[in-house]
């Protein structure tokens, strides 16, 4: 059980860089992650924890 199990993380700027790193870390720790970004290429960004 991760530290964020049962929590929801709202990540802005999550398509790359630091925001992406935070999104992945939160997902690994068990949080449900919502990512918001304005980058046009967001559909092409791979998230290894996405289901």
Coordinates of C-alpha atoms in Angstrom, one line a residue:
X1 CA 0.0 0.0 0.0
X2 CA 1.5 3.3 -1.1
X3 CA 1.5 6.6 0.9
X4 CA -1.2 8.1 -1.4
X5 CA -3.6 5.1 -1.6
X6 CA -7.1 6.3 -1.8
X7 CA -6.1 9.9 -2.6
X8 CA -6.6 11.9 -5.8
X9 CA -3.7 14.0 -7.2
X10 CA -4.5 16.9 -9.6
X11 CA -1.4 17.6 -11.7
X12 CA -1.2 20.7 -13.9
X13 CA 1.5 20.8 -16.5
X14 CA 1.8 17.0 -16.4
X15 CA 2.7 16.1 -19.9
X16 CA 6.4 16.6 -19.5
X17 CA 9.2 17.5 -17.2
X18 CA 8.6 18.0 -13.5
X19 CA 4.8 17.7 -13.8
X20 CA 5.1 14.3 -15.6
X21 CA 7.6 13.1 -12.9
X22 CA 5.1 14.1 -10.2
X23 CA 2.3 12.4 -11.9
X24 CA 4.2 9.1 -12.3
X25 CA 5.4 9.2 -8.7
X26 CA 1.8 9.9 -7.4
X27 CA 0.5 7.0 -9.4
X28 CA 3.2 4.6 -8.1
X29 CA 2.2 5.6 -4.6
X30 CA -1.4 4.6 -5.3
X31 CA -3.1 7.9 -6.0
X32 CA -5.7 8.3 -8.7
X33 CA -4.1 11.0 -11.0
X34 CA -5.8 13.7 -13.0
X35 CA -3.5 15.5 -15.4
X36 CA -4.3 18.8 -17.0
X37 CA -2.1 20.4 -19.6
X38 CA -2.4 22.6 -22.7
X39 CA 0.3 20.9 -24.7
X40 CA -1.1 19.8 -28.1
X41 CA 0.9 16.6 -28.1
X42 CA -0.5 15.2 -24.9
X43 CA -1.9 12.1 -26.6
X44 CA 1.6 11.0 -27.6
X45 CA 3.1 11.1 -24.1
X46 CA 3.5 7.6 -22.6
X47 CA 2.6 7.1 -18.9
X48 CA 3.9 3.7 -17.7
X49 CA 1.4 3.5 -14.8
X50 CA -1.7 4.4 -16.9
X51 CA -4.3 1.6 -17.1

